Structures are given as C-alpha cells and as structure tokens.
Tab-separated table of C-alpha atoms and ligand atoms in Angstrom:
chain	number	residue	atom	x	y	z
M	1	MET	CA	-3.222	-46.384	14.009
M	2	LYS	CA	-2.247	-45.369	10.651
M	3	ILE	CA	-4.635	-42.297	9.697
M	4	ARG	CA	-5.279	-44.464	6.188
M	5	THR	CA	-6.349	-47.451	8.053
M	6	ARG	CA	-8.613	-45.236	10.340
M	7	ILE	CA	-9.980	-43.514	7.420
M	8	THR	CA	-10.956	-47.151	5.534
M	9	LEU	CA	-12.096	-48.503	8.696
M	10	GLN	CA	-14.652	-45.341	9.568
M	11	PHE	CA	-15.746	-45.471	6.152
M	12	THR	CA	-16.372	-48.876	5.752
M	13	ILE	CA	-18.319	-48.963	9.262
M	14	ILE	CA	-20.325	-45.506	8.608
M	15	VAL	CA	-21.569	-46.990	4.902
M	16	SER	CA	-21.773	-50.609	5.679
M	17	VAL	CA	-24.308	-49.841	8.999
M	18	ILE	CA	-26.425	-47.693	6.501
M	19	LEU	CA	-26.768	-50.999	4.153
M	20	ILE	CA	-27.363	-53.172	6.745
M	21	VAL	CA	-29.651	-50.721	8.442
M	22	PHE	CA	-31.775	-50.228	4.518
M	23	ALA	CA	-31.508	-53.701	3.813
M	24	THR	CA	-32.761	-55.105	7.369
M	25	SER	CA	-35.467	-52.313	7.092
M	26	VAL	CA	-36.358	-53.991	3.295
M	27	TYR	CA	-36.836	-57.045	4.091
M	28	PHE	CA	-39.182	-56.456	7.601
M	29	ILE	CA	-41.094	-53.763	5.192
M	30	SER	CA	-41.149	-56.933	2.516
M	31	ALA	CA	-41.772	-59.583	5.155
M	32	ASN	CA	-44.851	-57.448	6.492
M	33	HIS	CA	-46.023	-57.240	3.490
M	34	ARG	CA	-46.633	-60.449	2.508
M	35	GLU	CA	-47.966	-61.271	5.518
M	36	GLU	CA	-50.728	-58.783	5.447
M	37	GLU	CA	-51.322	-59.465	1.968
M	38	PHE	CA	-51.819	-63.081	2.690
M	39	TYR	CA	-53.907	-62.693	5.939
M	40	SER	CA	-56.276	-60.231	3.763
M	41	ARG	CA	-57.006	-63.233	0.939
M	42	LEU	CA	-57.229	-66.081	3.352
M	43	GLU	CA	-59.738	-63.656	5.038
M	44	ASP	CA	-61.511	-63.087	2.150
M	45	ASN	CA	-61.812	-66.564	1.373
M	46	ALA	CA	-62.978	-67.063	4.655
M	47	LEU	CA	-65.422	-64.489	4.914
M	48	THR	CA	-66.963	-65.824	1.242
M	49	SER	CA	-67.178	-69.000	2.478
M	50	VAL	CA	-69.281	-68.005	5.432
M	51	LYS	CA	-71.310	-66.430	3.949
M	52	LEU	CA	-72.075	-68.466	1.524
M	53	LEU	CA	-73.107	-71.517	3.974
M	54	SER	CA	-74.907	-68.797	6.275
M	55	ASP	CA	-76.653	-66.726	4.041
M	56	VAL	CA	-77.649	-68.971	0.789
M	57	ASP	CA	-80.123	-71.841	1.921
M	58	GLU	CA	-79.639	-73.382	-1.341
M	59	VAL	CA	-75.990	-74.323	-0.817
M	60	ASP	CA	-74.880	-77.581	0.638
M	61	ASN	CA	-71.639	-78.436	1.734
M	62	ASN	CA	-70.415	-80.082	-1.743
M	63	LEU	CA	-71.419	-77.003	-3.733
M	64	LEU	CA	-70.057	-74.705	-1.194
M	65	LYS	CA	-66.414	-76.981	-1.794
M	66	ILE	CA	-66.905	-76.437	-5.786
M	67	ILE	CA	-67.196	-73.255	-5.263
M	68	ASP	CA	-64.355	-72.591	-2.629
M	69	ASN	CA	-61.865	-74.843	-4.965
M	70	ASN	CA	-62.662	-73.288	-8.039
M	71	SER	CA	-62.364	-69.856	-6.620
M	72	ALA	CA	-59.646	-67.694	-8.718
M	73	ASN	CA	-58.453	-66.047	-4.992
M	74	SER	CA	-58.055	-69.796	-3.619
M	75	LEU	CA	-54.441	-70.526	-1.865
M	76	PRO	CA	-52.200	-73.044	-1.786
M	77	ASP	CA	-52.921	-75.977	0.058
M	78	GLU	CA	-56.309	-73.881	1.955
M	79	ARG	CA	-58.256	-75.501	4.435
M	80	ILE	CA	-61.327	-73.846	5.652
M	81	PHE	CA	-63.091	-75.201	8.884
M	82	ILE	CA	-66.582	-73.547	9.898
M	83	TYR	CA	-68.013	-74.242	13.347
M	84	ASP	CA	-71.438	-73.274	14.522
M	85	ALA	CA	-71.694	-71.491	17.901
M	86	LYS	CA	-71.773	-74.968	19.609
M	87	ASP	CA	-68.397	-75.411	18.405
M	88	LYS	CA	-69.250	-78.149	16.019
M	89	LEU	CA	-67.560	-78.638	12.788
M	90	VAL	CA	-70.587	-77.895	10.264
M	91	TYR	CA	-68.072	-77.720	7.572
M	92	SER	CA	-64.744	-78.411	6.538
M	93	ASN	CA	-62.733	-78.653	2.989
M	94	PRO	CA	-61.142	-80.855	1.863
M	95	ASP	CA	-63.140	-83.577	3.748
M	96	ASN	CA	-60.183	-85.159	5.094
M	97	ALA	CA	-58.625	-82.229	6.539
M	98	ARG	CA	-57.300	-83.139	9.786
M	99	TYR	CA	-56.197	-80.040	11.803
M	100	ASN	CA	-56.123	-80.153	15.496
M	101	ILE	CA	-58.617	-76.903	16.316
M	102	ASP	CA	-58.756	-76.949	19.998
M	103	THR	CA	-62.184	-75.412	21.768
M	104	ILE	CA	-59.407	-72.883	23.531
M	105	LEU	CA	-58.590	-71.409	20.227
M	106	LEU	CA	-62.899	-71.377	19.388
M	107	SER	CA	-63.654	-69.785	22.765
M	108	GLU	CA	-60.251	-67.216	21.994
M	109	ILE	CA	-61.504	-66.440	18.410
M	110	LYS	CA	-64.942	-65.800	19.931
M	111	ASN	CA	-63.814	-63.931	22.561
M	112	LYS	CA	-61.536	-61.423	20.537
M	113	SER	CA	-63.510	-61.503	17.078
M	114	GLU	CA	-60.527	-62.588	15.405
M	115	VAL	CA	-57.336	-64.650	15.695
M	116	ARG	CA	-54.322	-65.184	13.648
M	117	TYR	CA	-51.486	-67.448	14.100
M	118	SER	CA	-48.870	-69.924	12.009
M	119	LYS	CA	-48.955	-73.263	13.244
M	120	ASP	CA	-46.610	-75.812	11.390
M	121	LYS	CA	-45.857	-74.516	7.814
M	122	TYR	CA	-49.782	-72.944	7.607
M	123	ASP	CA	-50.730	-68.918	8.554
M	124	ALA	CA	-54.180	-69.068	9.668
M	125	ILE	CA	-57.053	-66.573	10.542
M	126	GLY	CA	-60.216	-67.359	12.835
M	127	ILE	CA	-62.990	-64.695	12.655
M	128	LEU	CA	-66.244	-65.106	14.180
M	129	PHE	CA	-69.177	-64.412	12.107
M	130	LYS	CA	-72.465	-63.046	13.325
M	131	GLY	CA	-74.816	-64.476	10.726
M	132	LYS	CA	-78.476	-63.131	9.926
M	133	ARG	CA	-80.352	-66.610	11.484
M	134	TYR	CA	-77.037	-67.783	13.676
M	135	ASP	CA	-73.382	-67.111	14.738
M	136	TYR	CA	-70.220	-69.039	13.105
M	137	ILE	CA	-66.679	-69.313	13.867
M	138	VAL	CA	-64.378	-69.784	10.442
M	139	VAL	CA	-60.449	-70.929	10.204
M	140	ALA	CA	-59.653	-70.392	7.042
M	141	MET	CA	-55.171	-71.423	7.007
M	142	ALA	CA	-53.096	-71.836	3.869
M	143	ASN	CA	-49.006	-72.219	2.874
M	144	ASP	CA	-47.821	-68.958	1.836
M	145	GLU	CA	-45.106	-71.334	0.330
M	146	TYR	CA	-44.351	-69.073	-3.065
M	147	GLY	CA	-44.395	-65.391	-0.739
M	148	LEU	CA	-42.128	-67.150	1.915
M	149	ASN	CA	-40.168	-68.512	-0.991
M	150	LYS	CA	-40.019	-64.972	-2.748
M	151	LEU	CA	-39.645	-63.313	0.599
M	152	ASN	CA	-36.201	-66.140	1.356
M	153	TYR	CA	-35.026	-64.929	-2.532
M	154	LEU	CA	-34.858	-61.278	-1.273
M	155	GLY	CA	-33.135	-62.309	1.666
M	156	TYR	CA	-30.893	-64.633	0.216
M	157	LEU	CA	-30.328	-61.205	-2.286
M	158	LEU	CA	-29.894	-58.240	0.658
M	159	ILE	CA	-27.493	-60.845	2.123
M	160	THR	CA	-25.397	-61.045	-0.728
M	161	GLY	CA	-25.842	-57.710	-1.730
M	162	VAL	CA	-24.662	-55.769	1.492
M	163	LEU	CA	-21.862	-58.553	1.388
M	164	VAL	CA	-20.290	-57.914	-1.691
M	165	THR	CA	-20.887	-54.098	-0.963
M	166	ILE	CA	-18.515	-54.082	1.593
M	167	VAL	CA	-15.968	-55.774	0.174
M	168	LEU	CA	-16.372	-52.931	-2.434
M	169	ILE	CA	-16.152	-49.796	-0.162
M	170	ILE	CA	-12.974	-51.055	1.624
M	171	GLY	CA	-11.009	-51.645	-1.504
M	172	ILE	CA	-12.582	-48.226	-2.482
M	173	ALA	CA	-11.875	-46.677	1.085
M	174	LEU	CA	-8.608	-47.871	0.495
M	175	PHE	CA	-8.038	-46.667	-3.100
M	176	PHE	CA	-9.144	-42.954	-2.066
M	177	SER	CA	-7.078	-42.612	1.341
M	178	LYS	CA	-4.468	-43.653	-0.266
M	179	GLN	CA	-4.395	-41.268	-3.237
M	180	ALA	CA	-5.510	-38.287	-0.678
M	181	LEU	CA	-2.730	-39.316	1.769
M	182	ASN	CA	-0.021	-40.046	-0.782
M	183	PRO	CA	1.199	-36.429	-0.979
M	184	ILE	CA	1.772	-36.657	2.916
M	185	SER	CA	3.786	-39.887	2.789
M	186	GLY	CA	5.935	-37.827	-0.197
M	187	MET	CA	6.414	-35.250	2.177
M	188	VAL	CA	7.483	-37.180	5.346
M	189	SER	CA	10.103	-39.092	3.214
M	190	GLN	CA	11.186	-35.041	1.683
M	191	ILE	CA	11.228	-34.218	5.245
M	192	ASP	CA	13.284	-36.962	6.331
M	193	THR	CA	16.396	-35.642	4.344
M	194	ILE	CA	16.348	-32.017	5.700
M	195	SER	CA	18.796	-31.818	8.528
M	196	ILE	CA	20.923	-29.046	10.141
M	197	SER	CA	23.634	-29.032	7.424
M	198	ASN	CA	20.699	-28.797	4.432
M	199	LEU	CA	18.440	-26.545	5.562
M	200	ASN	CA	18.445	-24.415	2.701
M	201	LEU	CA	16.242	-27.756	0.948
M	202	ARG	CA	12.384	-26.697	0.547
M	203	ILE	CA	9.420	-29.680	0.526
M	204	ASN	CA	7.542	-29.938	-2.759
M	205	GLU	CA	4.238	-27.353	-2.633
M	206	GLY	CA	2.252	-29.167	-4.543
M	207	ASN	CA	-0.727	-27.935	-6.324
M	208	GLY	CA	-0.272	-24.872	-4.101
M	209	SER	CA	-3.819	-24.621	-3.245
M	210	ASP	CA	-5.395	-27.771	-1.016
M	211	GLU	CA	-4.971	-28.225	2.591
M	212	ILE	CA	-1.792	-30.315	1.911
M	213	ALA	CA	-0.001	-27.841	-0.449
M	214	GLN	CA	-0.946	-25.250	2.335
M	215	LEU	CA	0.953	-27.296	5.199
M	216	ALA	CA	4.060	-27.787	2.836
M	217	ILE	CA	4.029	-23.861	2.451
M	218	LYS	CA	3.851	-23.120	5.875
M	219	PHE	CA	6.792	-25.438	6.788
M	220	ASN	CA	8.692	-24.233	3.992
M	221	LYS	CA	8.142	-20.664	5.340
M	222	MET	CA	8.910	-22.043	8.987
M	223	LEU	CA	12.360	-23.580	7.646
M	224	GLU	CA	13.318	-20.236	5.535
M	225	ARG	CA	13.510	-18.587	9.286
M	226	LEU	CA	15.206	-21.684	10.992
M	227	ASP	CA	17.795	-21.296	8.415
M	228	ALA	CA	17.748	-17.489	8.323
M	229	ALA	CA	18.094	-17.562	12.250
M	230	PHE	CA	20.699	-20.204	12.209
M	231	GLU	CA	22.887	-18.052	9.565
M	232	MET	CA	22.198	-15.271	12.114
M	233	GLN	CA	23.493	-17.198	15.181
M	234	ARG	CA	26.355	-18.540	12.964
M	235	SER	CA	27.429	-15.338	11.853
M	236	PHE	CA	27.036	-14.087	15.338
M	237	VAL	CA	29.396	-16.225	17.257
M	238	SER	CA	31.916	-16.092	14.501
M	239	ASN	CA	31.567	-12.176	14.578
M	240	ALA	CA	31.844	-12.347	18.501
M	241	SER	CA	34.894	-14.743	18.665
M	242	HIS	CA	36.391	-12.610	16.031
M	243	GLU	CA	35.481	-9.154	18.213
M	244	LEU	CA	36.959	-10.881	20.918
M	245	ARG	CA	40.253	-11.997	19.741
M	246	THR	CA	41.292	-8.355	18.409
M	247	PRO	CA	41.842	-7.177	21.848
M	248	LEU	CA	43.441	-10.445	22.971
M	249	THR	CA	45.717	-9.693	20.228
M	250	ALA	CA	46.732	-6.442	21.404
M	251	LEU	CA	46.943	-7.310	25.170
M	252	THR	CA	49.654	-10.305	24.126
M	253	GLY	CA	51.131	-7.950	21.026
M	254	GLN	CA	51.722	-5.245	23.977
M	255	LEU	CA	53.395	-7.918	26.122
M	256	GLU	CA	55.679	-9.255	23.664
M	257	VAL	CA	56.949	-6.040	22.583
M	258	ALA	CA	57.491	-5.092	26.163
M	259	LEU	CA	59.013	-8.143	27.151
M	260	MET	CA	60.814	-7.871	23.937
M	261	LYS	CA	62.449	-4.228	24.545
M	262	GLY	CA	63.088	-4.598	27.899
M	263	ASP	CA	63.064	-1.185	29.094
M	264	ALA	CA	59.563	-0.238	28.554
M	265	ASP	CA	57.825	1.578	30.964
M	266	PRO	CA	55.705	-0.589	33.300
M	267	TRP	CA	53.771	2.434	33.794
M	268	ILE	CA	52.442	2.824	30.169
M	269	VAL	CA	52.738	-0.799	29.764
M	270	LEU	CA	49.552	-1.338	32.547
M	271	LYS	CA	47.853	2.195	31.400
M	272	ASN	CA	47.180	0.538	27.889
M	273	LEU	CA	46.744	-3.125	28.803
M	274	LEU	CA	43.913	-1.326	31.064
M	275	ASN	CA	42.701	0.283	27.933
M	276	GLU	CA	41.879	-3.076	26.425
M	277	ILE	CA	41.247	-5.060	29.003
M	278	LYS	CA	38.411	-1.990	29.656
M	279	GLN	CA	37.454	-2.291	26.175
M	280	LEU	CA	36.945	-6.218	26.621
M	281	ASN	CA	35.087	-6.197	29.524
M	282	LYS	CA	32.785	-3.621	27.966
M	283	LEU	CA	32.187	-6.034	24.959
M	284	SER	CA	31.755	-9.137	27.418
M	285	ASN	CA	29.267	-7.181	29.254
M	286	GLY	CA	27.324	-6.199	25.777
M	287	LEU	CA	26.983	-9.983	24.683
M	288	LEU	CA	26.022	-10.873	27.937
M	289	ASP	CA	23.106	-8.175	27.677
M	290	LEU	CA	22.539	-9.413	24.465
M	291	ALA	CA	22.298	-12.713	25.607
M	292	GLN	CA	19.453	-11.388	28.478
M	293	ALA	CA	17.317	-9.360	25.903
M	294	ASN	CA	17.178	-12.143	23.921
M	295	LEU	CA	15.447	-13.508	26.477
M	296	ASP	CA	11.541	-14.132	26.640
M	297	ILE	CA	10.131	-11.086	28.643
M	298	SER	CA	8.410	-13.231	31.635
M	299	GLU	CA	11.813	-14.517	32.225
M	300	ILE	CA	13.489	-11.135	33.039
M	301	LYS	CA	12.217	-9.168	36.369
M	302	ILE	CA	10.138	-6.750	35.536
M	303	GLU	CA	9.293	-3.461	37.741
M	304	THR	CA	7.867	-0.352	37.688
M	305	LEU	CA	10.103	2.434	37.703
M	306	ARG	CA	10.540	6.307	36.671
M	307	ILE	CA	12.035	6.746	32.656
M	308	ASP	CA	13.805	10.012	34.077
M	309	GLU	CA	15.186	8.272	36.945
M	310	ILE	CA	16.800	5.097	34.864
M	311	ILE	CA	17.870	7.499	31.957
M	312	GLY	CA	19.034	9.972	35.182
M	313	ASN	CA	21.180	6.952	36.255
M	314	ALA	CA	22.349	6.257	32.754
M	315	ARG	CA	23.208	9.769	32.592
M	316	ALA	CA	25.317	10.084	35.967
M	317	GLU	CA	26.745	6.286	35.071
M	318	LEU	CA	27.948	7.838	31.492
M	319	LEU	CA	29.401	10.816	33.321
M	320	LYS	CA	31.370	9.396	35.662
M	321	ARG	CA	33.556	7.426	32.912
M	322	ASN	CA	33.650	10.172	30.462
M	323	LYS	CA	35.119	13.602	32.092
M	324	ASP	CA	34.635	15.396	28.964
M	325	TYR	CA	30.953	13.908	27.647
M	326	LYS	CA	28.437	17.193	28.061
M	327	ILE	CA	24.814	15.456	28.690
M	328	ASN	CA	22.052	17.533	28.647
M	329	MET	CA	18.319	16.533	29.867
M	330	ASP	CA	15.341	18.487	29.540
M	331	PHE	CA	11.048	17.700	29.693
M	332	GLU	CA	9.377	19.043	26.610
M	333	HIS	CA	6.753	19.409	29.048
M	334	PHE	CA	6.352	18.159	32.885
M	335	PRO	CA	2.993	15.399	32.235
M	336	GLU	CA	0.020	16.093	34.542
M	337	ASP	CA	-0.301	12.359	35.806
M	338	GLU	CA	3.363	11.328	37.478
M	339	ASN	CA	2.198	8.046	36.459
M	340	TRP	CA	2.574	9.123	32.680
M	341	LEU	CA	6.357	8.976	34.092
M	342	LYS	CA	6.535	5.762	35.047
M	343	VAL	CA	7.588	2.464	32.587
M	344	ASN	CA	7.143	-1.420	33.402
M	345	ALA	CA	11.062	-2.055	32.824
M	346	ASN	CA	13.971	-3.815	33.739
M	347	GLU	CA	16.022	-1.812	35.478
M	348	GLN	CA	19.889	-2.806	34.401
M	349	LEU	CA	18.691	-3.333	30.749
M	350	LEU	CA	16.968	-0.132	29.847
M	351	LYS	CA	19.457	1.734	31.337
M	352	SER	CA	22.207	0.126	29.143
M	353	ALA	CA	20.087	0.686	26.289
M	354	PHE	CA	19.580	4.655	27.142
M	355	SER	CA	23.501	4.553	28.077
M	356	ASN	CA	24.245	3.294	24.180
M	357	ILE	CA	22.244	5.897	22.463
M	358	ILE	CA	23.965	8.792	24.638
M	359	GLU	CA	26.959	6.934	24.958
M	360	ASN	CA	26.837	6.743	20.343
M	361	ALA	CA	26.069	10.694	20.251
M	362	CYS	CA	28.416	12.160	22.857
M	363	LYS	CA	31.214	9.368	21.056
M	364	TYR	CA	30.382	10.366	17.561
M	365	SER	CA	30.527	13.967	17.963
M	366	GLN	CA	33.186	16.803	18.106
M	367	ASP	CA	31.701	18.792	21.135
M	368	LYS	CA	31.015	15.183	23.198
M	369	THR	CA	27.265	16.611	23.808
M	370	ALA	CA	24.148	14.755	23.921
M	371	GLU	CA	20.770	16.550	24.406
M	372	ILE	CA	18.076	14.444	25.931
M	373	ASN	CA	14.371	15.250	25.554
M	374	LEU	CA	11.186	13.792	27.477
M	375	SER	CA	7.801	13.944	26.190
M	376	PHE	CA	4.428	12.359	26.660
M	377	ASN	CA	1.115	11.613	25.429
M	378	SER	CA	-1.334	9.279	26.676
M	379	PHE	CA	0.206	6.006	25.876
M	380	ASN	CA	3.458	6.420	25.557
M	381	VAL	CA	6.667	8.481	27.067
M	382	SER	CA	9.075	9.356	24.198
M	383	ILE	CA	12.408	9.910	24.750
M	384	MET	CA	14.289	12.033	22.107
M	385	VAL	CA	18.443	11.841	22.027
M	386	ALA	CA	20.192	14.509	19.659
M	387	ASP	CA	23.865	15.006	18.364
M	388	LYS	CA	25.436	17.310	16.239
M	389	GLY	CA	28.013	14.983	15.321
M	390	ILE	CA	29.412	12.998	12.382
M	391	GLY	CA	26.011	11.249	11.439
M	392	ILE	CA	25.144	7.996	9.270
M	393	PRO	CA	25.320	8.200	5.351
M	394	GLU	CA	21.766	7.457	4.605
M	395	GLU	CA	22.613	3.786	2.978
M	396	ASP	CA	24.094	3.092	6.029
M	397	LEU	CA	20.725	3.600	8.291
M	398	LYS	CA	18.950	0.459	7.689
M	399	LYS	CA	21.873	-1.610	8.429
M	400	ILE	CA	23.078	0.212	11.631
M	401	PHE	CA	20.894	-2.422	13.888
M	402	ASP	CA	22.524	-5.762	12.774
M	403	PRO	CA	24.558	-7.227	14.786
M	404	PHE	CA	28.465	-6.244	14.651
M	405	TYR	CA	27.746	-3.502	11.709
M	406	ARG	CA	29.899	-0.824	11.632
M	407	SER	CA	29.457	2.424	9.370
M	408	GLY	CA	32.391	3.623	7.917
M	409	ASN	CA	31.882	6.704	9.519
M	410	ALA	CA	32.901	4.970	12.926
M	411	LYS	CA	35.894	3.766	11.699
M	412	HIS	CA	38.294	6.492	13.512
M	413	TYR	CA	36.356	5.292	17.050
M	414	SER	CA	36.234	2.864	19.303
M	415	GLY	CA	33.189	0.546	19.436
M	416	HIS	CA	32.191	-3.231	18.302
M	417	GLY	CA	28.795	-2.709	16.768
M	418	ILE	CA	26.833	-4.500	18.846
M	419	GLY	CA	25.401	-1.373	21.072
M	420	LEU	CA	22.441	-0.598	18.472
M	421	THR	CA	21.551	-4.556	18.252
M	422	LEU	CA	21.260	-4.789	21.857
M	423	THR	CA	19.256	-1.573	22.591
M	424	LYS	CA	17.060	-2.330	19.962
M	425	LYS	CA	16.271	-5.727	21.343
M	426	ILE	CA	16.078	-3.831	25.028
M	427	ILE	CA	13.291	-1.236	23.228
M	428	GLU	CA	11.210	-4.120	21.856
M	429	LEU	CA	11.231	-6.103	24.641
M	430	HIS	CA	9.527	-3.724	26.622
M	431	LYS	CA	6.921	-3.000	23.675
M	432	GLY	CA	8.472	-0.028	22.390
M	433	LYS	CA	9.729	1.383	19.225
M	434	ILE	CA	13.416	2.687	18.155
M	435	ASN	CA	13.877	5.046	14.860
M	436	VAL	CA	17.142	6.685	13.790
M	437	GLY	CA	17.278	9.851	11.699
M	438	SER	CA	20.468	10.952	10.838
M	439	VAL	CA	22.401	13.535	8.183
M	440	TYR	CA	25.594	12.807	7.197
M	441	LYS	CA	28.208	15.160	8.796
M	442	GLN	CA	25.607	17.051	10.596
M	443	GLY	CA	24.282	14.811	13.523
M	444	THR	CA	22.017	11.868	14.349
M	445	ILE	CA	18.201	12.314	16.392
M	446	VAL	CA	17.458	8.555	18.172
M	447	THR	CA	14.022	8.447	18.878
M	448	VAL	CA	12.462	6.354	21.773
M	449	ALA	CA	8.855	5.435	22.167
M	450	ILE	CA	7.836	2.813	25.391
M	451	PRO	CA	4.060	2.416	26.876
M	452	HIS	CA	4.001	4.390	29.926
M	453	CYS	CA	1.703	3.033	32.672
N	501	ADP	P1	28.784	1.101	17.633
N	501	ADP	O1	29.228	2.292	18.390
N	501	ADP	O2	30.240	0.309	19.095
N	501	ADP	O3	30.577	0.933	16.749
N	501	ADP	P2	26.619	0.574	17.982
N	501	ADP	O4	25.944	-0.769	17.793
N	501	ADP	O5	26.106	1.321	19.379
N	501	ADP	O6	28.425	0.466	17.649
N	501	ADP	O7	26.643	1.341	16.574
N	501	ADP	C1	26.889	0.947	14.854
N	501	ADP	C2	26.928	1.916	14.495
N	501	ADP	O8	26.044	3.411	14.029
N	501	ADP	C3	27.785	2.620	14.432
N	501	ADP	O9	29.395	1.697	14.319
N	501	ADP	C4	27.949	4.112	13.574
N	501	ADP	O10	28.745	3.950	12.239
N	501	ADP	C5	26.634	4.337	13.607
N	501	ADP	N1	25.903	5.575	14.726
N	501	ADP	C6	25.518	4.831	16.165
N	501	ADP	N2	25.069	5.940	16.497
N	501	ADP	C7	25.456	6.882	16.168
N	501	ADP	C8	25.581	8.501	16.003
N	501	ADP	N3	24.761	8.980	17.112
N	501	ADP	N4	26.220	9.589	15.387
N	501	ADP	C9	26.684	8.826	14.358
N	501	ADP	N5	26.856	7.202	13.812
N	501	ADP	C10	25.916	6.284	14.596
C-alpha cells in the first residue's frame, strides 16, 4: 500500500472514530436528558393529582379533571389513573381512557414504590402514594411526541454531519498527504535518472532544512562518495594496467632485439629478462596484497603476534634479497610487560607493510641504511623507520599515499608507487596510524603506531 493511501486511511479512520464516539455520546446524553425531564414532569403531574384527591376533601373527580387539564405543566395526550389500595380505579383522566393496567403491574408498583415503563407510544410512571388517610397507586402516562421528534431530528443531524465530515476528511487527508509526499515523488523520479554513467548528477535538496531535504542532502553525500570511489577505481585500474604494460613492453622489446641481432649473449638477455620478471612479480604481489587489504578485518586471519618478530622477519627477507642494505633495529627501552610487544595482526600483511617502509628507507638513501626504533606506551607500540636519504619535497608529502603516485625525487629509482598506499591500508586495518615526516635531500622518518595487547 502506498504511504499516501495509508496516511489518508489512518487519518480518516482516527478522525471518524472520534467523530462517531462524539456524535453517539451527544445523542445518548440528549436521549437520557429528554427521558429524565419527561418522567420528572409526569411524576409532578401524577403527584399533584393524587395529592389533591387524597388530601383535599372538597375536590371531586370533575374538579380534579378541570385542574389537571388546565395545568400549565400538562403533557401531550396525558392520562392519569388513580387506584385505591384494593386496585379499584378511583380516578381516570380522561374519562373514557382505555388503558390496560393489570393487577400484576399494580402489585409491582406497590412493591417497588415507583415503576417506569414504556408501552406503545406512551412513557408511563407508576407511583405508590401514601396519603394521610389512604394509600393510592397513581399511573401517569403521556406521549412525548415533541421530545422524541427533537431527538430524532438531532440524530438525523448528527448522522448527516458525521457522514459529510468523513467525506471532507478523506478529501483533506488526500490533499495534505499529496502535498507532504510530493517532494518524495520528485526525488524518486530524479533518482531514476541517475545511473553509473552519470554519478555526478545530484538531486534537488529542497528547502535544505526539513526531513525530506535532510534525506536528499544525505543521498547527495552518498552519491559524492560513490562517485569518488568509482573514479578512484577507474583510475586505479588504468594505472595498474599501465604499470603492468611497462615491464611487459620491456620484456617484449628485449626479446625482439635479441632475436633480431641473433648474436646476443644469452646470459645477459636472460639476466635482464629475470630482472623485469622480478619487477612484474613484485607489482602483481603488491596488487594482490592491496586487494586483500581492502577487505574487511573480519575476513582476514588475525593472530596475536610479537611485533619485533614480524619486523625481524621483514628485515631478514630484505637483507637476503639485497646484500647491500643495512637495517639496524633498536628498542628505545624494552617493555616491562611482554604483552606490550604483542599485537593482533595478519602476519603476511603486516610484514609486507614494514617491508615497504624499510625497503623505501634503504632504496632512497645513498648509504642504503634504515634505522628502526621501537618504543611503547600503555596503548601503542610505535615503530620509527628513519633514513638519511633523498627526502621528499614538502608539497609531495600529502600525495605519497595515493595509489601509483611517485614523487619526482624517485625518478631514477625502481618502483610502482603502490607500496605506501598498501602500507597505509594495512596499518589502518590493524587500527593503527602512519605518519611520514621528511626533509628534502636530508632524510625521512616514517612512524607507525599500532595498539598492542
Ligand atoms: P615506490 O617506492 O614503489 O615508488 P611507494 O608507494 O613505496 O612507491 O612510495 C611512494 C613515493 O613516496 C615514492 O615514489 C617516493 O617518491 C616517496 N618515498 C617513499 N618513501 C621514501 C623515502 N624513505 N625517502 C624518499 N622518498 C620516499
């Protein structure tokens, strides 16, 4: 069911129920009031007649009838019957009134002192009157045509009023729900026009302050993030294919030249090819790690490991591959609690992150030396990797974490510009922080802080 229909329906039902309860209450209160008023007048008339009959000796039936008929209080089609204690009719007004009052009713009146009842078109009251000399039973009845007509008219007015109001309410509810939901319908049709090829489109933010405008603002922000993510992915794919193509072109070129010459030294050719393939291998491993680092932490195997061991392994592997590197590792102070050395980590990923940082320090410095220093506080273990190398120009510092970005200083060094992107992702995956400080042509310090156990 559409929200508009639901709002209209709910609003109509609620208001209709309130109206019906109100109208019914008014009707029943009026009906009760009419009845009470009518019976009270009937009772007054009955008592006046029976009192005169009982107490005033001079009054005979005829005089009483004259008094009854001329009373200002007399009711339409009023009949009064007075019986003595032996159920004998002693007074009846009008004379010829035929009305069947049986002995059962008379004895009921005697028992209860007062009985009210309705029969045919009459409302009647029967009262036991204890006079000075005798007891009497007086039954007065009348037809409250005027009161009942008024009540019927009120009922008719209330029913018509309720029905007309319900129709009006349906119209009003439809109108207002349409007005309230119009901006949403507009949003829906605008959203329909947005596809992957035009993620730069934005929807109308209306007055910028109500709930629907807030929704539109949030939606636009989400579009912005999606657009940026798509753009990044697009440029990543094109950069990655470019990086993969470069060594492949070099490989093809070298093979073509060797085949053309015919007399190339196979050892030299193979050595060159091996170098290119190693670069290619490194790049594809980096891309694979990057894909893994983009995963959610819950999808990666996490163990409790000693940070000095992870860095030690990275150092050993680097030294094995690069005989000219010098990597010195030092503790500022050894922690008292051995748990401070432990981190929850994925061994392969964290080793690859430190490998990148340490390799950069050696690769981009003349003395090929990296100084690693470990320190601790109650929350984190901090790893500082310093070199006295070529440094990074200040304006490039904020870009070095972008995928495939290589600063001008690295022109003459091998690399693909994905090492630090990967490293940052891995450190953040481990709830850590990375910071790079550098002075151009003097050296670089990379600091990583990771929460320990
Ligand atoms: P790569 O080293 O393969 O080029 P990285 O992502 O590891 O890629 O580094 C990105 C860029 O940051 C490098 O190209 C280089 O310009 C700069 N850089 C990183 N580490 C250092 C460092 N220790 N000294 C000087 N420049 C560095």
